[in-house]
XYZ file of C-alpha atoms in Angstrom:
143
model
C -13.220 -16.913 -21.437
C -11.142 -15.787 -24.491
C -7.981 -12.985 -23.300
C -8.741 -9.424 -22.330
C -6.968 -6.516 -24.337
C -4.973 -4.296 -22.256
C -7.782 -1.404 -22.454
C -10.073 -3.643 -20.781
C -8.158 -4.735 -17.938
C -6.860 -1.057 -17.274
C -11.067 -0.517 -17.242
C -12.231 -3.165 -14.814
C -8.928 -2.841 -12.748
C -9.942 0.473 -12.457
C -5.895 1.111 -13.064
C -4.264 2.887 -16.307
C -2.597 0.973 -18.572
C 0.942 2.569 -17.773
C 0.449 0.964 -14.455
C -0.092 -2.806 -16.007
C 3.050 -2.255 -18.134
C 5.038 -1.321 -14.943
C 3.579 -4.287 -13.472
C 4.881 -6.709 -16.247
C 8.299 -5.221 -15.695
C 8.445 -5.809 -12.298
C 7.393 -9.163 -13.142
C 3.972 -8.888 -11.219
C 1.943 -9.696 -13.940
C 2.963 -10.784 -17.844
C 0.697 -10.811 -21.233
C -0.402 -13.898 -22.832
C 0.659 -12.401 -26.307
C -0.504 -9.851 -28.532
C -3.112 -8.802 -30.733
C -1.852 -6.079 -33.189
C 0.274 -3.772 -31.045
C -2.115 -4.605 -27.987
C -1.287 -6.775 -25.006
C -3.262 -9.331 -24.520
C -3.784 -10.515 -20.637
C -5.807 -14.036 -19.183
C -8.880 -13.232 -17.311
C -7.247 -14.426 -14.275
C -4.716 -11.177 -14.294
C -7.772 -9.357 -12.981
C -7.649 -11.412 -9.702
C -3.822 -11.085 -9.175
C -4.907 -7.356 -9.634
C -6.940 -7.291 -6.880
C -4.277 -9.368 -4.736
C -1.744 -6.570 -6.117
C -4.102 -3.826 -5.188
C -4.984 -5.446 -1.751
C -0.983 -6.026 -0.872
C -0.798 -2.108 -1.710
C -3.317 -1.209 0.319
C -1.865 -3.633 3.816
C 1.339 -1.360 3.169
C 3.419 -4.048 1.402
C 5.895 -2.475 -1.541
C 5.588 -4.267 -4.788
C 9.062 -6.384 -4.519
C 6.884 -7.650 -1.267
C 4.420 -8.388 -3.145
C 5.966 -9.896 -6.153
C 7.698 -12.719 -3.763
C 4.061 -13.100 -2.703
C 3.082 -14.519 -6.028
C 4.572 -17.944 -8.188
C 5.269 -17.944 -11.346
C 1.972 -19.050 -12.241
C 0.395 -16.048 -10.898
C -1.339 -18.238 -7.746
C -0.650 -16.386 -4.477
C 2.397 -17.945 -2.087
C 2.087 -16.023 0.763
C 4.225 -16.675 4.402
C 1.489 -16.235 6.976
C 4.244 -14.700 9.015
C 4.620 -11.653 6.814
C 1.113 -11.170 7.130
C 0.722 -11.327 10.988
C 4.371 -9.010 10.921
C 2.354 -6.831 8.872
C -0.439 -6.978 11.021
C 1.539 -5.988 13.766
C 2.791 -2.783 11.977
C -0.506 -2.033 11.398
C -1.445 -2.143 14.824
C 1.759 -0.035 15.924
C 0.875 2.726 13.222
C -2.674 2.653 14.394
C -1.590 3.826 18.213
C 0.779 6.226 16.973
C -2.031 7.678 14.556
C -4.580 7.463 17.385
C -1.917 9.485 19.661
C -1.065 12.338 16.604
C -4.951 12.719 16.183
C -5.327 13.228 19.811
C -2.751 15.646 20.173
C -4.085 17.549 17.292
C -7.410 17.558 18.671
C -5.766 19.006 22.025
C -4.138 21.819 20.520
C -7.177 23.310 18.389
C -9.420 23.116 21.631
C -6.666 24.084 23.707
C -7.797 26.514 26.273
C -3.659 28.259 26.976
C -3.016 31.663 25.954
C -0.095 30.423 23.646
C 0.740 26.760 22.940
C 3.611 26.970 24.415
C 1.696 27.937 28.082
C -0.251 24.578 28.015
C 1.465 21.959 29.560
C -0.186 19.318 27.815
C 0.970 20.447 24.597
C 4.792 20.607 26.333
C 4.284 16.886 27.261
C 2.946 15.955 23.855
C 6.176 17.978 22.021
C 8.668 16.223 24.788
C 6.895 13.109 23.607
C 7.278 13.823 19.836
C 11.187 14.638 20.255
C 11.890 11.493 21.878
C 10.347 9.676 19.038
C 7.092 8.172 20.999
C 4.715 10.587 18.451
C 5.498 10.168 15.183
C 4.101 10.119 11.976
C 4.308 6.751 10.053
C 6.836 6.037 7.144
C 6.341 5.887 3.954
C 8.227 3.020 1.476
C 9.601 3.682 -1.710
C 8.664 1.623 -4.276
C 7.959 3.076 -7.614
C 4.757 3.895 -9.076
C 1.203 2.759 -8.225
């Protein structure tokens, strides 16, 4: 299969083209040359995409995922990252699973004021001391 122009990779990445030039500097992906003014990209960018997009997705920040891929693009990945990340997962999921519940408590909550429920006290005692929280975001540039 003969190199895809940057157009068509931003197309069936389903990402803009800004986004595959940040990618190249953060040394995620890089062109196979040039045609014109055009980058020029090997089929097989399209998978490390996808790898790229899935990383994203799990939570990892790109500097993660750029020490999850050689320098010939094949994916190196410590299975112990990926079971530490499954772990996070699991510990966001909880606290999630606690926020939604306590949500769900105070729009059906029967108290004359918030405040009077002591359900709602419990879950804001909890939420000081840190055991409901809302997850953090990372930092990490662009897409």
């Amino acid at each position: 299969m003969t190199d895809l122009d940057i157009s068509e990779v931003a197309h069936r990445a389903g990402v803009p083209a800004s986004t595959l030039r940040f990618y190249e500097e953060k040394g995620l992906i890089a062109p196979t040359g040039r045609r014109g003014l055009r980058r020029q990209y090997d089929p097989g960018v399209l998978e490390r995409l996808a790898l790229i997009a899935l990383g994203r997705t799990a939570g990892f920040s790109l500097d993660e995922i750029a020490r999850m891929i050689a320098p010939d693009g094949q994916p190196r990945i410590d299975r112990q990252i990926l079971t530490d990340k499954a772990a996070e997962l699991d510990r966001t999921i909880r606290e999630l699973g606690v926020l939604r519940d306590s949500l769900r408590h105070a729009a059906a909550c029967p108290a004359p004021s918030h405040m009077e429920c002591p359900t709602f006290r419990r879950i804001l005692k909890a939420a000081v001391s840190g055991v409901v929280g809302v997850p953090r975001k990372r930092a990490s540039g662009p897409p």
